[in-house]
Amino acid sequence: MTDNEKRAHDLAVASCLAIFDIKKEESISHGKNFEFDIYKEYINGYNKMLESLNRDFPNGK
């Protein structure tokens, strides 16, 4: 695992917590059932973050 992969993982995990809270509040305020696919949120965040990190830190450092 590269340093950028580790960073992307850490950021994706942390982001899932915030996204969970935001989506839960949105569901409550709109009177909708709350649904949250943690794997989907994680993998989308991970891929986007890894792409950005690789662009900004091509050597992984």
Coordinates of C-alpha atoms in Angstrom, one line a residue:
M1 CA 0.0 0.0 0.0
T2 CA 1.4 3.4 -0.9
D3 CA 1.4 6.4 1.3
N4 CA -1.3 8.0 -0.8
E5 CA -3.4 4.9 -0.5
K6 CA -3.1 5.0 3.2
R7 CA -4.0 8.7 3.3
A8 CA -7.0 8.1 1.0
H9 CA -8.2 5.3 3.2
D10 CA -7.9 7.4 6.4
L11 CA -9.7 10.4 4.8
A12 CA -12.4 8.1 3.4
V13 CA -13.1 6.6 6.8
A14 CA -13.2 10.0 8.5
S15 CA -15.5 11.4 5.7
C16 CA -17.9 8.5 6.1
L17 CA -18.6 9.7 9.7
A18 CA -19.4 13.2 8.5
I19 CA -21.5 12.0 5.5
F20 CA -23.5 9.7 7.8
D21 CA -24.4 12.6 10.1
I22 CA -25.3 14.9 7.2
K23 CA -27.5 12.3 5.4
K24 CA -29.2 11.3 8.6
E25 CA -30.1 14.9 9.4
E26 CA -31.3 15.4 5.8
S27 CA -33.5 12.4 6.0
I28 CA -35.0 13.5 9.3
S29 CA -35.7 17.0 8.1
H30 CA -37.3 15.8 4.9
G31 CA -39.3 13.0 6.6
K32 CA -37.7 10.3 4.6
N33 CA -36.4 6.8 5.7
F34 CA -32.7 6.9 6.5
E35 CA -30.5 4.7 4.3
F36 CA -26.8 4.7 4.3
D37 CA -24.5 2.3 2.3
I38 CA -21.2 2.7 4.1
Y39 CA -19.2 0.7 1.5
K40 CA -20.6 2.8 -1.3
E41 CA -19.7 6.0 0.5
Y42 CA -16.3 4.7 1.5
I43 CA -15.2 3.5 -2.0
N44 CA -16.5 6.6 -3.7
G45 CA -14.6 8.8 -1.2
Y46 CA -11.5 6.6 -1.4
N47 CA -11.3 6.7 -5.2
K48 CA -11.8 10.5 -5.4
M49 CA -9.3 11.2 -2.7
L50 CA -6.7 8.8 -4.1
E51 CA -7.0 10.5 -7.5
S52 CA -6.6 13.9 -5.9
L53 CA -3.7 12.8 -3.8
N54 CA -1.9 11.2 -6.7
R55 CA -2.3 14.3 -8.7
D56 CA -1.1 16.6 -5.9
F57 CA 1.6 14.3 -4.5
P58 CA 2.7 12.1 -7.5
N59 CA 5.6 10.6 -5.5
G60 CA 3.2 9.8 -2.6
K61 CA 5.1 12.0 -0.2

